[in-house]
Short mmCIF file of C-alpha atoms and ligand atoms in Angstrom, two decimals:
data_model
loop_
_atom_site.label_atom_id
_atom_site.label_comp_id
_atom_site.label_asym_id
_atom_site.label_seq_id
_atom_site.Cartn_x
_atom_site.Cartn_y
_atom_site.Cartn_z
CA MET M 1 100.47 -44.76 105.23
CA ALA M 2 101.64 -40.98 105.13
CA ALA M 3 99.30 -38.35 104.82
CA PRO M 4 98.83 -36.89 101.08
CA PRO M 5 100.15 -33.59 100.23
CA PRO M 6 97.83 -30.92 101.71
CA VAL M 7 94.76 -29.37 99.93
CA GLY M 8 95.80 -26.64 97.55
CA THR M 9 98.63 -28.73 96.01
CA ARG M 10 98.37 -28.73 92.38
CA MET M 11 99.15 -32.28 91.08
CA LEU M 12 99.13 -31.06 87.35
CA PRO M 13 100.74 -28.27 85.77
CA ALA M 14 98.98 -24.59 86.37
CA GLY M 15 96.75 -23.95 83.47
CA THR M 16 96.01 -27.52 82.53
CA TYR M 17 92.37 -26.81 82.07
CA ASP M 18 92.61 -23.36 80.87
CA GLY M 19 90.00 -22.38 78.46
CA LEU M 20 87.73 -25.71 79.17
CA GLY M 21 84.80 -26.07 80.91
CA VAL M 22 83.94 -28.94 83.60
CA LEU M 23 80.47 -29.73 84.69
CA VAL M 24 80.38 -31.57 87.97
CA THR M 25 76.99 -33.04 88.81
CA GLY M 26 76.58 -32.78 92.61
CA GLY M 27 79.66 -30.47 92.57
CA GLY M 28 78.33 -28.36 95.82
CA THR M 29 78.72 -30.84 98.69
CA GLY M 30 81.50 -33.41 99.73
CA LEU M 31 83.55 -35.27 97.24
CA GLY M 32 81.78 -33.47 94.26
CA LYS M 33 82.67 -29.85 95.79
CA ALA M 34 86.45 -31.23 96.26
CA ILE M 35 86.80 -32.60 92.76
CA ALA M 36 85.26 -29.19 91.45
CA VAL M 37 87.81 -27.04 93.32
CA GLU M 38 90.73 -29.31 92.03
CA PHE M 39 89.47 -28.56 88.46
CA ALA M 40 89.17 -24.73 89.00
CA ARG M 41 92.41 -24.74 90.42
CA LEU M 42 93.94 -26.06 87.22
CA GLY M 43 92.01 -23.38 85.29
CA ALA M 44 88.97 -24.90 84.54
CA ALA M 45 85.82 -22.99 84.39
CA VAL M 46 83.57 -24.74 86.39
CA ALA M 47 79.67 -25.41 86.66
CA VAL M 48 78.32 -26.72 89.90
CA ALA M 49 75.27 -28.76 88.88
CA SER M 50 72.63 -29.72 91.33
CA ARG M 51 69.00 -29.28 92.53
CA SER M 52 69.76 -27.33 95.87
CA ALA M 53 70.69 -23.61 95.38
CA GLN M 54 72.53 -23.75 98.92
CA HIS M 55 74.48 -26.52 97.80
CA ARG M 56 75.32 -24.84 94.53
CA GLU M 57 76.31 -21.68 96.33
CA ALA M 58 78.69 -23.50 98.66
CA GLY M 59 80.47 -25.27 95.76
CA VAL M 60 80.82 -21.97 93.97
CA ALA M 61 82.33 -20.29 97.02
CA ALA M 62 84.65 -23.11 97.59
CA ILE M 63 85.87 -22.68 93.91
CA SER M 64 86.09 -18.61 94.45
CA ASP M 65 88.07 -19.39 97.60
CA ALA M 66 90.52 -21.52 95.70
CA GLY M 67 91.06 -18.49 92.90
CA GLY M 68 88.88 -20.38 90.53
CA GLN M 69 85.91 -19.69 88.25
CA GLY M 70 82.63 -21.37 88.86
CA VAL M 71 79.01 -21.06 88.50
CA GLY M 72 75.96 -22.85 89.78
CA VAL M 73 73.40 -24.33 87.50
CA GLU M 74 70.10 -25.76 88.51
CA VAL M 75 70.07 -29.37 87.15
CA ASP M 76 68.02 -32.44 88.08
CA VAL M 77 70.12 -35.38 86.61
CA ARG M 78 67.06 -37.57 86.36
CA GLU M 79 65.34 -35.15 83.65
CA PRO M 80 67.08 -34.95 80.34
CA GLU M 81 65.21 -31.53 79.54
CA SER M 82 67.05 -30.28 82.92
CA ILE M 83 70.20 -31.43 81.94
CA ALA M 84 70.25 -29.89 78.63
CA ALA M 85 69.11 -26.54 79.97
CA GLY M 86 71.84 -26.78 82.71
CA PHE M 87 74.52 -27.44 80.04
CA ASP M 88 73.30 -24.49 78.33
CA ALA M 89 73.14 -22.08 81.29
CA ALA M 90 76.81 -23.44 82.24
CA GLU M 91 78.05 -22.70 78.58
CA SER M 92 76.61 -19.27 78.47
CA GLU M 93 77.50 -18.04 81.90
CA LEU M 94 81.10 -19.45 81.87
CA GLY M 95 81.74 -18.44 78.05
CA VAL M 96 83.27 -21.86 77.35
CA ASN M 97 82.00 -25.01 76.05
CA ILE M 98 81.84 -27.66 78.64
CA ALA M 99 84.62 -30.33 77.40
CA VAL M 100 84.47 -32.47 80.74
CA LEU M 101 81.63 -34.13 82.89
CA VAL M 102 81.83 -35.41 86.24
CA ASN M 103 79.22 -37.52 86.74
CA ASN M 104 79.17 -37.47 90.58
CA ALA M 105 75.61 -36.85 91.88
CA ALA M 106 74.19 -39.87 93.88
CA ALA M 107 71.86 -40.79 96.59
CA ASN M 108 72.49 -43.33 99.06
CA PHE M 109 71.11 -44.84 102.49
CA PRO M 110 72.05 -48.02 104.06
CA VAL M 111 69.05 -50.49 104.41
CA PRO M 112 68.63 -54.34 104.41
CA ALA M 113 67.38 -55.45 100.77
CA THR M 114 64.27 -56.85 102.39
CA ASP M 115 63.20 -53.32 103.82
CA LEU M 116 63.95 -51.48 100.71
CA SER M 117 60.81 -49.96 99.11
CA PRO M 118 60.27 -49.70 95.35
CA ASN M 119 60.44 -45.74 95.74
CA GLY M 120 63.80 -45.98 97.80
CA TRP M 121 65.00 -48.55 94.98
CA ARG M 122 63.86 -46.24 92.02
CA ALA M 123 65.27 -43.21 93.67
CA VAL M 124 68.73 -44.38 93.74
CA GLU M 125 68.76 -46.04 90.19
CA ARG M 126 67.19 -42.82 88.60
CA ILE M 127 69.79 -40.54 90.08
CA VAL M 128 72.78 -42.64 90.03
CA LEU M 129 72.25 -44.71 86.75
CA ASP M 130 69.72 -42.78 84.69
CA GLY M 131 71.45 -39.63 85.68
CA THR M 132 74.97 -40.58 84.63
CA PHE M 133 73.58 -41.86 81.32
CA PHE M 134 71.35 -39.02 80.47
CA CYS M 135 74.28 -36.33 81.47
CA SER M 136 76.85 -38.30 79.28
CA GLN M 137 74.50 -38.33 76.26
CA GLU M 138 74.14 -34.52 76.63
CA LEU M 139 77.86 -34.08 76.74
CA HIS M 140 78.24 -36.32 73.72
CA ARG M 141 75.58 -34.38 71.75
CA ARG M 142 77.43 -31.25 72.51
CA VAL M 143 80.99 -32.38 71.82
CA THR M 144 80.20 -34.26 68.50
CA ALA M 145 78.18 -31.19 67.50
CA ARG M 146 81.00 -28.88 67.49
CA GLY M 147 83.63 -31.55 66.46
CA GLY M 148 85.88 -31.27 69.55
CA GLU M 149 86.98 -33.69 72.29
CA GLY M 150 85.86 -34.50 75.80
CA ALA M 151 86.11 -36.53 78.61
CA ILE M 152 83.75 -38.11 81.09
CA VAL M 153 84.75 -39.26 84.80
CA ASN M 154 81.92 -41.43 86.46
CA ILE M 155 82.17 -41.58 90.40
CA ALA M 156 81.29 -45.17 91.09
CA THR M 157 82.11 -47.07 94.43
CA THR M 158 84.12 -50.14 95.37
CA ALA M 159 80.63 -51.87 96.36
CA ALA M 160 80.23 -51.71 92.33
CA LEU M 161 82.95 -54.18 92.25
CA THR M 162 82.07 -56.56 94.94
CA GLY M 163 78.31 -55.80 95.95
CA GLY M 164 77.66 -54.21 99.24
CA PRO M 165 75.47 -55.56 101.98
CA GLY M 166 72.88 -52.77 103.09
CA MET M 167 73.89 -51.11 99.72
CA ALA M 168 71.73 -53.24 97.17
CA HIS M 169 70.54 -50.15 95.42
CA SER M 170 73.59 -48.32 95.18
CA ALA M 171 75.85 -51.19 94.52
CA ALA M 172 73.52 -52.16 91.48
CA ALA M 173 73.24 -48.75 90.14
CA LYS M 174 77.02 -48.12 90.67
CA ALA M 175 77.73 -51.65 88.84
CA GLY M 176 75.55 -50.45 85.99
CA VAL M 177 77.75 -47.21 85.79
CA VAL M 178 80.76 -49.28 85.59
CA ALA M 179 79.22 -51.21 82.85
CA LEU M 180 78.12 -48.02 81.24
CA THR M 181 81.89 -46.47 81.44
CA LYS M 182 83.17 -49.47 79.56
CA THR M 183 80.60 -49.59 76.95
CA LEU M 184 80.61 -45.89 76.06
CA ALA M 185 84.36 -45.85 76.35
CA VAL M 186 84.53 -47.97 73.14
CA GLU M 187 81.49 -46.51 71.51
CA TRP M 188 82.54 -42.83 71.92
CA ALA M 189 86.32 -43.57 71.40
CA VAL M 190 85.80 -42.65 67.67
CA ASP M 191 84.03 -39.28 68.70
CA GLY M 192 86.97 -38.20 70.63
CA ILE M 193 85.55 -38.81 73.95
CA ARG M 194 87.17 -40.82 76.65
CA VAL M 195 85.05 -42.42 79.41
CA ASN M 196 86.87 -43.67 82.77
CA ALA M 197 85.38 -44.08 86.44
CA ILE M 198 86.71 -43.75 89.96
CA ALA M 199 85.68 -46.14 92.52
CA PRO M 200 86.26 -44.39 95.91
CA GLY M 201 86.49 -46.26 99.28
CA LEU M 202 85.81 -44.57 102.43
CA PHE M 203 86.09 -40.70 102.00
CA PRO M 204 84.43 -39.04 105.29
CA HIS M 205 83.33 -35.34 104.94
CA ASP M 206 81.00 -33.12 106.59
CA ASP M 207 78.20 -33.29 104.05
CA LEU M 208 77.66 -37.05 104.48
CA PRO M 209 73.82 -37.89 104.72
CA ALA M 210 72.88 -38.40 108.40
CA ALA M 211 72.01 -42.16 107.77
CA ILE M 212 75.56 -42.83 106.28
CA GLN M 213 77.12 -40.84 109.29
CA ALA M 214 75.10 -42.95 111.70
CA ALA M 215 76.25 -46.25 110.37
CA ARG M 216 80.01 -45.09 110.59
CA ASP M 217 82.15 -45.64 113.79
CA PRO M 218 84.84 -42.51 113.18
CA SER M 219 86.95 -43.92 115.92
CA VAL M 220 87.88 -46.94 114.05
CA ASP M 221 87.50 -45.68 110.39
CA ASP M 222 91.26 -45.46 110.08
CA ALA M 223 92.13 -48.84 111.62
CA ARG M 224 89.66 -50.42 109.07
CA GLN M 225 91.75 -49.52 106.15
CA PRO M 226 94.72 -51.54 104.97
CA VAL M 227 96.64 -48.46 104.63
CA GLY M 228 95.62 -47.24 108.12
CA ARG M 229 93.59 -44.16 107.06
CA VAL M 230 90.53 -43.14 105.20
CA GLY M 231 90.79 -40.92 102.03
CA GLN M 232 90.81 -37.33 101.98
CA PRO M 233 88.37 -35.81 99.45
CA HIS M 234 91.09 -33.69 97.34
CA GLU M 235 92.84 -36.98 96.88
CA LEU M 236 89.93 -37.86 94.65
CA GLY M 237 90.07 -34.44 92.98
CA TRP M 238 93.68 -35.22 91.85
CA ALA M 239 92.60 -38.57 90.45
CA ALA M 240 89.61 -36.84 88.49
CA THR M 241 91.73 -34.17 87.08
CA TRP M 242 94.32 -36.54 85.95
CA LEU M 243 91.79 -39.05 84.30
CA ALA M 244 90.11 -36.19 82.40
CA SER M 245 93.26 -34.59 81.23
CA SER M 246 95.42 -35.14 78.24
CA TYR M 247 97.97 -36.87 80.50
CA ALA M 248 95.59 -39.76 80.49
CA SER M 249 94.81 -39.64 76.71
CA PHE M 250 95.46 -43.07 76.31
CA VAL M 251 93.28 -44.10 79.26
CA THR M 252 89.54 -44.88 78.49
CA GLY M 253 87.27 -47.43 80.05
CA HIS M 254 89.13 -47.71 83.09
CA VAL M 255 88.08 -47.95 86.74
CA LEU M 256 90.28 -46.54 89.03
CA VAL M 257 89.83 -47.82 92.61
CA VAL M 258 91.27 -45.17 95.12
CA ASP M 259 90.48 -46.88 98.47
CA GLY M 260 93.90 -47.52 100.06
CA GLY M 261 93.31 -51.16 99.23
CA ASN M 262 90.36 -51.94 101.32
CA TRP M 263 88.08 -53.58 98.68
CA LEU M 264 91.11 -56.29 98.34
CA ARG M 265 91.05 -56.92 102.17
CA ARG M 266 90.26 -60.72 103.13
CA ASP M 267 91.52 -61.61 106.42
CA PHE M 268 93.55 -64.75 106.63
CA ALA M 269 90.83 -66.05 108.96
CA MET M 270 87.71 -64.05 108.59
CA PRO M 271 85.68 -62.66 111.38
CA PRO M 272 82.19 -64.51 111.96
CA VAL M 273 79.36 -62.99 109.74
CA THR M 274 77.29 -60.30 111.01
CA PRO M 275 73.84 -60.39 109.47
CA ILE M 276 73.07 -56.89 107.92
CA ARG M 277 70.29 -56.51 110.34
CA GLU M 278 72.87 -56.41 113.08
CA GLN M 279 75.15 -54.10 111.45
CA LEU M 280 72.18 -51.60 110.91
CA PRO M 281 70.39 -51.60 114.18
CA ARG M 282 68.34 -48.59 113.28
CA SER M 283 66.50 -50.50 110.63
CA ARG M 284 65.46 -53.38 112.77
P1 NAP I 301 76.97 -35.97 98.76
O1 NAP I 301 77.70 -35.32 99.63
O2 NAP I 301 75.71 -36.79 99.41
O3 NAP I 301 76.48 -35.58 97.45
C1 NAP I 301 75.54 -36.07 96.52
C2 NAP I 301 75.39 -35.02 95.63
O4 NAP I 301 74.50 -35.09 94.56
C3 NAP I 301 74.87 -33.96 96.33
O5 NAP I 301 75.51 -32.59 95.93
C4 NAP I 301 73.32 -33.73 95.49
O6 NAP I 301 73.11 -32.14 95.29
C5 NAP I 301 73.61 -34.29 94.30
N1 NAP I 301 72.44 -34.77 93.75
C6 NAP I 301 71.53 -35.87 94.39
N2 NAP I 301 70.48 -35.94 93.37
C7 NAP I 301 70.66 -35.28 92.45
C8 NAP I 301 69.73 -34.94 91.46
N3 NAP I 301 68.42 -35.70 90.92
N4 NAP I 301 70.14 -34.15 90.51
C9 NAP I 301 71.38 -33.53 90.50
N5 NAP I 301 72.22 -33.41 91.60
C10 NAP I 301 71.85 -34.46 92.60
O7 NAP I 301 77.98 -37.61 98.37
P2 NAP I 301 79.29 -37.73 98.48
O8 NAP I 301 79.81 -38.41 99.82
O9 NAP I 301 80.00 -36.40 98.29
O10 NAP I 301 79.58 -38.71 97.43
C11 NAP I 301 79.99 -38.24 96.14
C12 NAP I 301 79.92 -39.36 95.02
O11 NAP I 301 81.17 -40.07 95.30
C13 NAP I 301 78.93 -40.20 94.75
O12 NAP I 301 78.58 -40.64 93.68
C14 NAP I 301 78.98 -41.28 95.82
O13 NAP I 301 78.19 -42.52 95.52
C15 NAP I 301 80.53 -41.62 95.68
N6 NAP I 301 81.03 -42.42 96.86
C16 NAP I 301 81.24 -41.52 98.13
C17 NAP I 301 81.76 -42.28 98.95
C18 NAP I 301 82.10 -41.67 100.34
O14 NAP I 301 82.67 -42.19 101.40
N7 NAP I 301 81.97 -40.30 100.47
C19 NAP I 301 82.40 -43.53 99.04
C20 NAP I 301 82.03 -44.21 97.78
C21 NAP I 301 81.45 -43.55 96.42
P3 NAP I 301 71.61 -31.54 95.45
O15 NAP I 301 71.03 -32.17 96.67
O16 NAP I 301 71.80 -30.01 95.58
O17 NAP I 301 70.69 -31.78 94.20
#
């Protein structure tokens, strides 16, 4: 499959997000950073919300390099007070209301379910599921208080749709995010807020945690995808900017799979099953 248009190509008209604030959780690394940059390229004032100052600086620098306006705000998505303070800081420093929220922050590490500790389980559920819900509530409070409109884009994963051996914590939390997407889409449609999700497939990038990098084999990643290549982070940025824009104003409660067809892959003659412990040799 052909490579997509290069980074820097706008998919929507210039100025699509002029005057609008967008808050991206985990917007300082990997896919969140790529998403934040695409919103900024279209005129949005973008808040990069996360815990690490170093990550936030990297996100803001990438936005500046693309000619956009960005600010870093310290947020721990597990804590509602921290989220409210982060939204306050974002709106005051950017000088606009936050109208779009991208729930991208996550944590993940491959592990057989039998080896998953209560702390490991809770850590992922709290960041992914609690964090998505608390941030969404905060956006809803603000949008309804001022009588405007808003959009939420939740970053899920294809494992939310299929389950994922070695990913019990993440797949379960993200499946919750998918259910939340559909639930809030209906509850909040009357309040002028659309809620959609993106389920990415494999999008390698330099910020991937070491445990995820270690479980990959870059030499065969492309060949494992039906379209013959992995995703490029800016492709997710395009998907997110479209879903949150008025061009998608009749779209809500949708889960957009962006994975080159990989989640539907099922060989005619399936290969022998490899137990998860043999797939993750480091955890034996
Ligand atoms: P990543 O680089 O590891 O990014 C995770 C981000 O979440 C970091 O920027 C981190 O920032 C932030 N974060 C973690 N805990 C947080 C907390 N408590 N409060 C606020 N921010 C927090 O991951 P990625 O690969 O870009 O993934 C981005 C999204 O895509 C995730 O939702 C992931 O599940 C999904 N996804 C990725 C892939 C892929 O192939 N990369 C595939 C499927 C789905 P701080 O450390 O600064 O807090």
